[in-house]
mmCIF file of C-alpha atoms and ligand atoms in Angstrom:
data_model
loop_
_atom_site.group_PDB
_atom_site.id
_atom_site.type_symbol
_atom_site.label_atom_id
_atom_site.label_comp_id
_atom_site.label_asym_id
_atom_site.label_seq_id
_atom_site.Cartn_x
_atom_site.Cartn_y
_atom_site.Cartn_z
ATOM 1 C CA UNK X 9 85.847 67.824 79.544
ATOM 2 C CA UNK X 10 85.510 70.388 82.321
ATOM 3 C CA UNK X 11 88.550 71.422 84.292
ATOM 4 C CA UNK X 12 88.817 70.100 87.799
ATOM 5 C CA UNK X 13 88.559 72.847 90.406
ATOM 6 C CA UNK X 14 88.697 71.217 93.847
ATOM 7 C CA UNK X 15 89.294 74.640 95.439
ATOM 8 C CA UNK X 16 85.646 75.480 94.856
ATOM 9 C CA UNK X 17 84.924 73.223 97.828
ATOM 10 C CA UNK X 18 86.614 75.506 100.379
ATOM 11 C CA UNK X 19 84.191 77.665 102.390
ATOM 12 C CA UNK X 20 84.369 81.465 102.390
ATOM 13 C CA UNK X 21 87.095 81.433 99.755
ATOM 14 C CA UNK X 22 87.267 82.489 96.103
ATOM 15 C CA UNK X 23 90.359 81.384 94.244
ATOM 16 C CA UNK X 24 91.577 83.967 91.753
ATOM 17 C CA UNK X 25 91.972 81.679 88.772
ATOM 18 C CA UNK X 26 92.149 82.432 85.053
ATOM 19 C CA UNK X 27 88.345 82.604 84.850
ATOM 20 C CA UNK X 28 88.023 85.100 87.737
ATOM 21 C CA UNK X 29 90.922 87.083 86.330
ATOM 22 C CA UNK X 30 89.180 87.369 82.978
ATOM 23 C CA UNK X 31 86.001 88.657 84.658
ATOM 24 C CA UNK X 32 87.890 91.090 86.832
ATOM 25 C CA UNK X 33 90.448 92.435 84.380
ATOM 26 C CA UNK X 34 89.184 96.028 84.214
ATOM 27 C CA UNK X 35 88.229 96.130 87.897
ATOM 28 C CA UNK X 36 91.742 95.070 88.872
ATOM 29 C CA UNK X 37 93.408 97.396 86.381
ATOM 30 C CA UNK X 38 91.349 100.280 87.808
ATOM 31 C CA UNK X 39 92.855 99.341 91.188
ATOM 32 C CA UNK X 40 96.360 99.408 89.688
ATOM 33 C CA UNK X 41 95.722 102.976 88.506
ATOM 34 C CA UNK X 42 95.340 104.022 92.164
ATOM 35 C CA UNK X 43 99.057 103.465 92.706
ATOM 36 C CA UNK X 44 99.575 106.939 91.212
ATOM 37 C CA UNK X 45 98.902 109.792 93.671
ATOM 38 C CA UNK X 46 97.234 111.965 91.017
ATOM 39 C CA UNK X 47 94.771 109.167 90.216
ATOM 40 C CA UNK X 48 94.011 108.635 93.901
ATOM 41 C CA UNK X 49 93.186 112.336 94.157
ATOM 42 C CA UNK X 50 90.913 112.249 91.104
ATOM 43 C CA UNK X 51 89.154 109.112 92.365
ATOM 44 C CA UNK X 52 88.566 110.648 95.788
ATOM 45 C CA UNK X 53 87.235 113.862 94.268
ATOM 46 C CA UNK X 54 84.567 112.049 92.225
ATOM 47 C CA UNK X 55 84.467 108.262 92.497
ATOM 48 C CA UNK X 56 81.654 107.735 90.031
ATOM 49 C CA UNK X 57 83.241 109.905 87.341
ATOM 50 C CA UNK X 58 86.591 108.177 87.775
ATOM 51 C CA UNK X 59 85.033 104.697 87.618
ATOM 52 C CA UNK X 60 83.097 105.658 84.492
ATOM 53 C CA UNK X 61 86.417 106.036 82.681
ATOM 54 C CA UNK X 62 86.840 102.246 83.007
ATOM 55 C CA UNK X 63 84.986 99.587 80.998
ATOM 56 C CA UNK X 64 83.819 97.922 84.220
ATOM 57 C CA UNK X 65 80.345 96.486 84.763
ATOM 58 C CA UNK X 66 77.816 98.553 86.705
ATOM 59 C CA UNK X 67 77.861 95.878 89.416
ATOM 60 C CA UNK X 68 81.618 96.199 89.762
ATOM 61 C CA UNK X 69 81.416 99.977 90.042
ATOM 62 C CA UNK X 70 78.704 99.798 92.714
ATOM 63 C CA UNK X 71 80.671 97.195 94.663
ATOM 64 C CA UNK X 72 83.729 99.478 94.646
ATOM 65 C CA UNK X 73 81.734 102.505 95.766
ATOM 66 C CA UNK X 74 80.148 100.439 98.563
ATOM 67 C CA UNK X 75 83.628 99.133 99.515
ATOM 68 C CA UNK X 76 82.043 95.675 99.480
ATOM 69 C CA UNK X 77 85.200 93.627 99.066
ATOM 70 C CA UNK X 78 83.414 90.274 99.100
ATOM 71 C CA UNK X 79 81.268 91.458 96.205
ATOM 72 C CA UNK X 80 84.337 92.826 94.395
ATOM 73 C CA UNK X 81 85.989 89.427 94.733
ATOM 74 C CA UNK X 82 82.907 87.605 93.462
ATOM 75 C CA UNK X 83 83.026 89.895 90.416
ATOM 76 C CA UNK X 84 86.627 89.025 89.610
ATOM 77 C CA UNK X 85 88.601 91.265 91.968
ATOM 78 C CA UNK X 86 91.757 90.036 93.640
ATOM 79 C CA UNK X 87 92.699 91.119 97.135
ATOM 80 C CA UNK X 88 96.200 92.339 96.225
ATOM 81 C CA UNK X 89 94.652 94.610 93.606
ATOM 82 C CA UNK X 90 91.712 95.651 95.782
ATOM 83 C CA UNK X 91 94.243 96.608 98.464
ATOM 84 C CA UNK X 92 94.961 99.743 96.401
ATOM 85 C CA UNK X 93 91.447 100.949 97.198
ATOM 86 C CA UNK X 94 92.153 100.318 100.879
ATOM 87 C CA UNK X 95 95.437 102.210 100.621
ATOM 88 C CA UNK X 96 93.560 105.114 99.028
ATOM 89 C CA UNK X 97 91.162 105.065 101.997
ATOM 90 C CA UNK X 98 94.067 104.812 104.479
ATOM 91 C CA UNK X 99 93.113 101.273 105.530
ATOM 92 C CA UNK X 100 95.544 98.548 106.581
ATOM 93 C CA UNK X 101 95.532 95.020 105.181
ATOM 94 C CA UNK X 102 94.140 93.806 108.484
ATOM 95 C CA UNK X 103 91.211 96.236 108.322
ATOM 96 C CA UNK X 104 90.490 95.130 104.759
ATOM 97 C CA UNK X 105 90.691 91.411 105.523
ATOM 98 C CA UNK X 106 88.579 91.847 108.643
ATOM 99 C CA UNK X 107 85.898 93.732 106.719
ATOM 100 C CA UNK X 108 85.123 90.577 104.722
ATOM 101 C CA UNK X 109 84.506 88.344 107.722
ATOM 102 C CA UNK X 110 81.472 89.938 109.313
ATOM 103 C CA UNK X 111 83.511 90.613 112.461
ATOM 104 C CA UNK X 112 84.128 94.064 113.875
ATOM 105 C CA UNK X 113 87.635 95.447 113.509
ATOM 106 C CA UNK X 114 88.334 94.777 117.210
ATOM 107 C CA UNK X 115 86.887 91.263 117.134
ATOM 108 C CA UNK X 116 88.969 90.377 114.073
ATOM 109 C CA UNK X 117 92.148 91.765 115.623
ATOM 110 C CA UNK X 118 91.457 89.869 118.842
ATOM 111 C CA UNK X 119 90.888 86.664 116.876
ATOM 112 C CA UNK X 120 94.268 87.091 115.175
ATOM 113 C CA UNK X 121 96.089 87.862 118.426
ATOM 114 C CA UNK X 122 94.651 84.751 120.015
ATOM 115 C CA UNK X 123 95.908 82.516 117.200
ATOM 116 C CA UNK X 124 93.681 83.239 114.208
ATOM 117 C CA UNK X 125 90.679 81.429 112.769
ATOM 118 C CA UNK X 126 91.072 77.734 113.548
ATOM 119 C CA UNK X 127 91.168 75.188 110.745
ATOM 120 C CA UNK X 128 88.665 72.828 112.403
ATOM 121 C CA UNK X 129 85.278 73.207 110.767
ATOM 122 C CA UNK X 130 86.676 75.468 108.037
ATOM 123 C CA UNK X 131 87.980 73.028 105.437
ATOM 124 C CA UNK X 132 84.922 72.102 103.326
ATOM 125 C CA UNK X 133 81.829 74.017 102.226
ATOM 126 C CA UNK X 134 79.498 71.411 103.781
ATOM 127 C CA UNK X 135 80.953 72.260 107.181
ATOM 128 C CA UNK X 136 79.588 75.796 106.818
ATOM 129 C CA UNK X 137 76.207 74.764 105.470
ATOM 130 C CA UNK X 138 75.373 73.031 108.751
ATOM 131 C CA UNK X 139 75.913 76.295 110.656
ATOM 132 C CA UNK U 6 133.268 78.075 91.077
ATOM 133 C CA UNK U 7 130.318 79.670 92.832
ATOM 134 C CA UNK U 8 128.360 77.697 95.380
ATOM 135 C CA UNK U 9 125.217 77.883 97.467
ATOM 136 C CA UNK U 10 126.221 78.079 101.107
ATOM 137 C CA UNK U 11 122.899 78.410 102.873
ATOM 138 C CA UNK U 12 119.184 79.040 102.484
ATOM 139 C CA UNK U 13 116.924 81.311 104.476
ATOM 140 C CA UNK U 14 113.134 81.045 104.682
ATOM 141 C CA UNK U 15 110.869 83.749 105.970
ATOM 142 C CA UNK U 16 107.431 85.301 105.723
ATOM 143 C CA UNK U 17 107.213 88.728 104.105
ATOM 144 C CA UNK U 18 104.144 90.334 105.722
ATOM 145 C CA UNK U 19 103.804 94.014 104.686
ATOM 146 C CA UNK U 20 102.908 95.114 108.246
ATOM 147 C CA UNK U 21 106.395 93.952 109.343
ATOM 148 C CA UNK U 22 107.883 96.504 106.959
ATOM 149 C CA UNK U 23 105.609 99.197 108.367
ATOM 150 C CA UNK U 24 106.692 98.296 111.925
ATOM 151 C CA UNK U 25 110.390 98.559 110.955
ATOM 152 C CA UNK U 26 109.892 101.817 109.040
ATOM 153 C CA UNK U 27 107.925 103.433 111.874
ATOM 154 C CA UNK U 28 110.265 102.244 114.650
ATOM 155 C CA UNK U 29 107.599 100.048 116.271
ATOM 156 C CA UNK U 30 109.637 96.838 116.553
ATOM 157 C CA UNK U 31 109.875 97.179 120.356
ATOM 158 C CA UNK U 32 106.120 97.500 120.861
ATOM 159 C CA UNK U 33 104.430 94.643 122.742
ATOM 160 C CA UNK U 34 102.565 93.507 119.603
ATOM 161 C CA UNK U 35 105.829 93.095 117.656
ATOM 162 C CA UNK U 36 108.484 92.333 120.286
ATOM 163 C CA UNK U 37 108.230 88.551 120.167
ATOM 164 C CA UNK U 38 108.171 88.406 116.377
ATOM 165 C CA UNK U 39 111.310 90.525 115.957
ATOM 166 C CA UNK U 40 113.063 88.690 118.804
ATOM 167 C CA UNK U 41 112.879 85.581 116.617
ATOM 168 C CA UNK U 42 115.126 87.306 114.064
ATOM 169 C CA UNK U 43 117.794 88.607 116.486
ATOM 170 C CA UNK U 44 119.865 85.466 116.001
ATOM 171 C CA UNK U 45 119.366 85.705 112.246
ATOM 172 C CA UNK U 46 120.682 89.255 111.984
ATOM 173 C CA UNK U 47 123.846 88.239 113.839
ATOM 174 C CA UNK U 48 124.176 85.098 111.701
ATOM 175 C CA UNK U 49 123.901 87.117 108.481
ATOM 176 C CA UNK U 50 126.561 89.551 109.714
ATOM 177 C CA UNK U 51 128.914 86.656 110.319
ATOM 178 C CA UNK U 52 127.922 84.837 107.122
ATOM 179 C CA UNK U 53 127.365 87.628 104.617
ATOM 180 C CA UNK U 54 127.305 86.044 101.162
ATOM 181 C CA UNK U 55 128.519 87.652 97.944
ATOM 182 C CA UNK U 56 125.033 87.479 96.468
ATOM 183 C CA UNK U 57 121.531 86.693 97.708
ATOM 184 C CA UNK U 58 119.196 84.983 95.234
ATOM 185 C CA UNK U 59 115.855 86.092 96.638
ATOM 186 C CA UNK U 60 112.726 84.167 95.695
ATOM 187 C CA UNK U 61 109.573 86.182 96.384
ATOM 188 C CA UNK U 62 106.375 87.225 94.729
ATOM 189 C CA UNK U 63 105.190 90.512 93.399
ATOM 190 C CA UNK U 64 101.820 91.602 94.820
ATOM 191 C CA UNK U 65 100.211 93.393 91.865
ATOM 192 C CA UNK U 66 102.978 95.976 92.016
ATOM 193 C CA UNK U 67 105.519 95.532 89.205
ATOM 194 C CA UNK U 68 103.204 93.161 87.342
ATOM 195 C CA UNK U 69 99.582 94.162 86.843
ATOM 196 C CA UNK U 70 97.220 91.856 84.968
ATOM 197 C CA UNK U 71 98.719 93.019 81.683
ATOM 198 C CA UNK U 72 101.509 90.455 81.879
ATOM 199 C CA UNK U 73 101.715 87.587 84.371
ATOM 200 C CA UNK U 74 105.043 85.748 84.220
ATOM 201 C CA UNK U 75 105.187 82.519 86.200
ATOM 202 C CA UNK U 76 108.923 82.928 86.881
ATOM 203 C CA UNK U 77 110.751 86.241 86.387
ATOM 204 C CA UNK U 78 114.449 86.812 87.041
ATOM 205 C CA UNK U 79 115.698 90.338 87.749
ATOM 206 C CA UNK U 80 118.791 90.952 85.633
ATOM 207 C CA UNK U 81 119.051 94.726 86.191
ATOM 208 C CA UNK U 82 121.867 96.555 87.983
ATOM 209 C CA UNK U 83 119.437 97.956 90.541
ATOM 210 C CA UNK U 84 115.848 97.708 91.711
ATOM 211 C CA UNK U 85 113.980 100.507 93.464
ATOM 212 C CA UNK U 86 111.573 99.951 96.367
ATOM 213 C CA UNK U 87 108.086 100.288 94.906
ATOM 214 C CA UNK U 88 105.289 102.641 95.879
ATOM 215 C CA UNK U 89 102.517 100.181 96.763
ATOM 216 C CA UNK U 90 100.002 102.915 97.451
ATOM 217 C CA UNK U 91 101.328 104.008 100.843
ATOM 218 C CA UNK U 92 104.523 105.568 99.398
ATOM 219 C CA UNK U 93 107.811 103.670 98.786
ATOM 220 C CA UNK U 94 109.433 102.078 101.857
ATOM 221 C CA UNK U 95 112.377 104.175 103.123
ATOM 222 C CA UNK U 96 114.852 101.359 102.520
ATOM 223 C CA UNK U 97 117.970 101.197 100.316
ATOM 224 C CA UNK U 98 117.802 100.621 96.592
ATOM 225 C CA UNK U 99 118.541 96.947 95.890
ATOM 226 C CA UNK U 100 121.775 96.393 93.966
ATOM 227 C CA UNK U 101 121.519 93.502 91.521
ATOM 228 C CA UNK U 102 124.134 91.142 90.144
ATOM 229 C CA UNK U 103 123.534 91.280 86.376
ATOM 230 C CA UNK U 104 126.433 88.936 85.489
ATOM 231 C CA UNK U 105 125.328 86.084 87.741
ATOM 232 C CA UNK U 106 121.647 86.707 86.933
ATOM 233 C CA UNK U 107 122.305 86.454 83.186
ATOM 234 C CA UNK U 108 124.324 83.294 83.727
ATOM 235 C CA UNK U 109 121.551 81.685 85.786
ATOM 236 C CA UNK U 110 118.906 82.723 83.232
ATOM 237 C CA UNK U 111 120.919 81.127 80.429
ATOM 238 C CA UNK U 112 121.527 77.893 82.312
ATOM 239 C CA UNK U 113 118.024 77.480 83.748
ATOM 240 C CA UNK U 114 116.267 78.187 80.433
ATOM 241 C CA UNK U 115 118.529 75.597 78.792
ATOM 242 C CA UNK U 116 117.219 73.243 81.500
ATOM 243 C CA UNK U 117 113.645 73.705 80.202
ATOM 244 C CA UNK U 118 112.368 76.318 82.698
ATOM 245 C CA UNK U 119 110.799 79.275 80.918
ATOM 246 C CA UNK U 120 112.059 82.298 82.802
ATOM 247 C CA UNK U 121 110.997 85.822 81.945
ATOM 248 C CA UNK U 122 113.994 88.155 81.867
ATOM 249 C CA UNK U 123 113.268 91.445 83.608
ATOM 250 C CA UNK U 124 115.634 94.357 83.062
ATOM 251 C CA UNK U 125 113.516 97.020 84.712
ATOM 252 C CA UNK U 126 111.440 96.410 87.811
ATOM 253 C CA UNK U 127 110.527 97.949 91.159
ATOM 254 C CA UNK U 128 110.468 95.540 94.088
ATOM 255 C CA UNK U 129 107.672 95.429 96.647
ATOM 256 C CA UNK U 130 107.376 94.266 100.270
ATOM 257 C CA UNK U 131 107.748 90.640 99.170
ATOM 258 C CA UNK U 132 111.432 91.322 98.600
ATOM 259 C CA UNK U 133 112.203 94.202 100.968
ATOM 260 C CA UNK U 134 110.547 92.822 104.124
ATOM 261 C CA UNK U 135 112.771 89.692 104.327
ATOM 262 C CA UNK U 136 115.800 91.974 103.853
ATOM 263 C CA UNK U 137 114.571 94.163 106.710
ATOM 264 C CA UNK U 138 114.029 91.130 108.934
ATOM 265 C CA UNK U 139 117.483 89.712 108.244
ATOM 266 C CA UNK U 140 119.459 92.988 108.138
ATOM 267 C CA UNK U 141 117.477 95.378 110.325
ATOM 268 C CA UNK U 142 117.308 99.025 109.298
ATOM 269 C CA UNK U 143 120.592 99.977 107.559
ATOM 270 C CA UNK U 144 122.376 102.899 109.244
ATOM 271 C CA UNK U 145 122.213 106.377 107.711
ATOM 272 C CA UNK U 146 125.990 106.587 107.137
ATOM 273 C CA UNK U 147 126.044 103.283 105.262
ATOM 274 C CA UNK U 148 122.594 103.150 103.734
ATOM 275 C CA UNK U 149 122.826 99.937 101.718
ATOM 276 C CA UNK U 150 121.906 96.266 101.922
ATOM 277 C CA UNK U 151 124.901 94.096 102.825
ATOM 278 C CA UNK U 152 125.353 92.527 99.378
ATOM 279 C CA UNK U 153 123.876 92.372 95.863
ATOM 280 C CA UNK U 154 120.500 90.674 95.470
ATOM 281 C CA UNK U 155 119.001 88.876 92.459
ATOM 282 C CA UNK U 156 115.198 89.191 92.647
ATOM 283 C CA UNK U 157 113.338 86.130 91.446
ATOM 284 C CA UNK U 158 109.583 86.713 91.239
ATOM 285 C CA UNK U 159 107.101 83.823 91.166
ATOM 286 C CA UNK U 160 103.444 84.182 90.241
ATOM 287 C CA UNK U 161 101.447 83.074 93.276
ATOM 288 C CA UNK U 162 98.663 85.635 92.755
ATOM 289 C CA UNK U 163 96.780 84.246 89.774
ATOM 290 C CA UNK U 164 95.918 80.584 89.972
ATOM 291 C CA UNK U 165 97.227 78.134 88.924
ATOM 292 C CA UNK U 166 100.577 78.948 90.449
ATOM 293 C CA UNK U 167 103.520 76.613 89.706
ATOM 294 C CA UNK U 168 103.333 73.285 91.535
ATOM 295 C CA UNK U 169 105.560 72.453 94.475
ATOM 296 C CA UNK U 170 107.226 69.791 92.363
ATOM 297 C CA UNK U 171 108.075 72.255 89.609
ATOM 298 C CA UNK U 172 109.395 74.749 92.152
ATOM 299 C CA UNK U 173 111.589 72.119 93.787
ATOM 300 C CA UNK U 174 113.019 71.023 90.418
ATOM 301 C CA UNK U 175 113.578 74.640 89.445
ATOM 302 C CA UNK U 176 115.617 75.023 92.638
ATOM 303 C CA UNK U 177 117.798 72.147 91.494
ATOM 304 C CA UNK U 178 118.336 73.817 88.124
ATOM 305 C CA UNK U 179 119.311 77.032 89.902
ATOM 306 C CA UNK U 180 121.830 75.099 92.010
ATOM 307 C CA UNK U 181 123.368 73.639 88.866
ATOM 308 C CA UNK U 182 123.498 77.101 87.297
ATOM 309 C CA UNK U 183 125.233 78.654 90.311
ATOM 310 C CA UNK U 184 127.751 75.819 90.493
ATOM 311 C CA UNK U 185 128.753 76.393 86.883
ATOM 312 C CA UNK U 186 129.489 80.099 87.392
ATOM 313 C CA UNK U 187 133.175 80.725 86.990
ATOM 314 C CA UNK U 188 133.921 82.890 90.030
ATOM 315 C CA UNK U 189 134.323 81.868 93.684
ATOM 316 C CA UNK U 190 131.075 83.462 94.872
ATOM 317 C CA UNK U 191 129.223 82.456 98.027
ATOM 318 C CA UNK U 192 125.518 82.553 97.204
ATOM 319 C CA UNK U 193 122.578 82.320 99.570
ATOM 320 C CA UNK U 194 119.109 81.502 98.332
ATOM 321 C CA UNK U 195 116.110 82.814 100.217
ATOM 322 C CA UNK U 196 112.556 81.537 99.930
ATOM 323 C CA UNK U 197 109.877 83.896 101.207
ATOM 324 C CA UNK U 198 106.120 84.249 101.782
ATOM 325 C CA UNK U 199 103.595 82.356 103.889
ATOM 326 C CA UNK U 200 103.066 80.711 106.229
ATOM 327 C CA UNK U 201 99.350 80.033 106.718
ATOM 328 C CA UNK U 202 97.187 83.048 105.975
ATOM 329 C CA UNK U 203 94.071 84.041 104.116
ATOM 330 C CA UNK U 204 93.423 87.675 103.277
ATOM 331 C CA UNK U 205 90.092 87.345 101.489
ATOM 332 C CA UNK U 206 86.500 86.308 101.967
ATOM 333 C CA UNK U 207 84.580 85.231 105.055
ATOM 334 C CA UNK U 208 87.319 82.692 105.906
ATOM 335 C CA UNK U 209 89.985 85.451 106.177
ATOM 336 C CA UNK U 210 92.194 85.129 109.233
ATOM 337 C CA UNK U 211 92.742 81.390 108.905
ATOM 338 C CA UNK U 212 95.862 80.107 110.672
ATOM 339 C CA UNK U 213 96.981 76.474 110.886
ATOM 340 C CA UNK U 214 99.833 75.999 113.346
ATOM 341 C CA UNK U 215 99.906 72.217 113.045
ATOM 342 C CA UNK U 216 100.129 72.255 109.271
ATOM 343 C CA UNK U 217 102.757 75.016 109.274
ATOM 344 C CA UNK U 218 104.990 73.171 111.723
ATOM 345 C CA UNK U 219 104.658 69.933 109.799
ATOM 346 C CA UNK U 220 105.666 71.904 106.686
ATOM 347 C CA UNK U 221 108.790 73.164 108.474
ATOM 348 C CA UNK U 222 109.651 69.623 109.622
ATOM 349 C CA UNK U 223 109.257 68.202 106.147
ATOM 350 C CA UNK U 224 111.044 71.078 104.435
ATOM 351 C CA UNK U 225 114.113 70.121 106.460
ATOM 352 C CA UNK U 226 113.830 66.334 106.413
ATOM 353 C CA UNK U 227 111.782 65.349 103.356
ATOM 354 C CA UNK U 228 111.682 68.170 100.792
ATOM 355 C CA UNK U 229 111.197 65.859 97.798
ATOM 356 C CA UNK U 230 108.152 64.349 99.491
ATOM 357 C CA UNK U 231 106.840 67.768 100.496
ATOM 358 C CA UNK U 232 107.184 68.900 96.887
ATOM 359 C CA UNK U 233 104.472 66.361 95.935
ATOM 360 C CA UNK U 234 101.813 68.102 98.049
ATOM 361 C CA UNK U 235 99.093 69.373 95.662
ATOM 362 C CA UNK U 236 97.826 72.971 95.530
ATOM 363 C CA UNK U 237 94.502 72.135 97.103
ATOM 364 C CA UNK U 238 96.202 71.082 100.350
ATOM 365 C CA UNK U 239 97.847 74.497 100.665
ATOM 366 C CA UNK U 240 94.601 76.330 99.895
ATOM 367 C CA UNK U 241 92.444 74.230 102.184
ATOM 368 C CA UNK U 242 94.871 73.817 105.081
ATOM 369 C CA UNK U 243 96.990 76.983 104.982
ATOM 370 C CA UNK U 244 94.557 79.504 103.451
ATOM 371 C CA UNK U 245 94.265 80.933 99.963
ATOM 372 C CA UNK U 246 97.405 83.043 100.404
ATOM 373 C CA UNK U 247 99.290 80.200 102.134
ATOM 374 C CA UNK U 248 100.013 78.952 98.612
ATOM 375 C CA UNK U 249 102.989 81.337 98.691
ATOM 376 C CA UNK U 250 104.828 78.542 100.510
ATOM 377 C CA UNK U 251 105.580 76.794 97.202
ATOM 378 C CA UNK U 252 108.317 79.411 96.831
ATOM 379 C CA UNK U 253 110.175 77.928 99.798
ATOM 380 C CA UNK U 254 110.614 74.751 97.745
ATOM 381 C CA UNK U 255 112.646 76.634 95.132
ATOM 382 C CA UNK U 256 115.168 77.628 97.795
ATOM 383 C CA UNK U 257 115.138 74.131 99.295
ATOM 384 C CA UNK U 258 115.680 72.502 95.899
ATOM 385 C CA UNK U 259 118.786 74.625 95.435
ATOM 386 C CA UNK U 260 120.410 73.078 98.530
ATOM 387 C CA UNK U 261 122.680 70.008 98.415
ATOM 388 C CA UNK U 262 121.100 66.585 98.451
ATOM 389 C CA UNK U 263 122.878 65.844 101.755
ATOM 390 C CA UNK U 264 120.890 66.804 104.884
ATOM 391 C CA UNK U 265 121.392 70.489 105.794
ATOM 392 C CA UNK U 266 122.357 71.836 109.183
ATOM 393 C CA UNK U 267 119.386 73.541 110.847
ATOM 394 C CA UNK U 268 120.911 76.716 112.225
ATOM 395 C CA UNK U 269 117.737 78.455 113.305
ATOM 396 C CA UNK U 270 113.986 77.841 113.426
ATOM 397 C CA UNK U 271 111.245 80.189 114.546
ATOM 398 C CA UNK U 272 107.455 80.340 114.376
ATOM 399 C CA UNK U 273 105.107 83.026 115.606
ATOM 400 C CA UNK U 274 101.425 83.941 115.315
ATOM 401 C CA UNK U 275 100.402 86.566 114.343
ATOM 402 C CA UNK U 276 101.917 89.310 112.262
ATOM 403 C CA UNK U 277 98.797 91.118 111.109
ATOM 404 C CA UNK U 278 96.814 88.311 109.355
ATOM 405 C CA UNK U 279 99.679 85.862 109.019
ATOM 406 C CA UNK U 280 101.665 83.106 110.704
ATOM 407 C CA UNK U 281 105.375 83.941 110.565
ATOM 408 C CA UNK U 282 107.761 81.064 109.890
ATOM 409 C CA UNK U 283 111.512 81.228 109.619
ATOM 410 C CA UNK U 284 114.337 78.775 108.998
ATOM 411 C CA UNK U 285 118.057 79.024 108.289
ATOM 412 C CA UNK U 286 119.662 75.958 106.717
ATOM 413 C CA UNK U 287 123.359 75.622 105.944
ATOM 414 C CA UNK U 288 124.906 73.257 103.453
ATOM 415 C CA UNK U 289 127.372 71.032 105.279
HETATM 416 FE FE1 LIG K 321 103.138 87.679 99.809
#
């Protein structure tokens, strides 16, 4: 019998479960490596060469190089791990989170200051399909 | 015998640590948030415990994906602030309490909770930010936290995280463990993380004031009922990272069964991407 995953019916959200974690293991471990300054320097000097040292999929590597965090998450990345890429780029958590929403940095910050994204209309995937 | 005197609940947003470290707490963006902890700093000065049992989560810092313990108790003599990629926070090294930690580990494992014993671990913003909020920036001439701290890390990063019910029952087992420790220690238990926030995907930035405030109400008045709330409610209503709130139930479960005294309550939106919630409850 299949496992029940009710969290798949939440729009704009990917839950980092055991299945995602399995897919993203090497991607996330690459991110962990960026906690060491010498690795950050090597990555910055030649991203492709550094990524090629990891048994990641080509898709994962391209998503990292494009800094496409939504794609990274779809391919098994987790935001707390991906944050190491942002730290390497000198980006804050807010800049990273905002980059996944389609809003500009200013628009995202303004949304947060005025109380954040409301819950109404954002609970179930069918609420987004109508949009 | 040791006893739990009070519990403290607070968010642990990394940007709060940055604001403290860079002296930005008086800036308009932060003023209101830090004002909510002025009372708390004074309260902690007047009610400094012998030990703080600090429930938090590691954010891919001490634990990568190599090993993912659901519950990990820090039994070391000290814990260094971690380098999370921006350099370690300029805050004091955390002094542990290995004797009490070992005692709690023994008792709680005997009560059927599988704790991972950790004898070497750096601690990230999940642990140091609540200390900064409650203690402020320690002075240069006495650069230390006010008392020893036992770090207790909960996996809330990889799903499934422990249920609210399990967390609440674990809190009870911790209470029992503390109360069987043969020294007259005053112990506080802190639950950290949350409140509503989502850091990932197109729904990032979600905040749910109504749900958060109902959570605070129920945490005080009906914790056993609150502990029955399933994961999906947290994810859907409080955002994918709002699930951190299950950790508050560990601290609440460690309190007496009698109603606590609500000493302080505070709620503020936003700190970066997150709703900040804060409670201080005393055992009567
Ligand atoms: Fe957290």
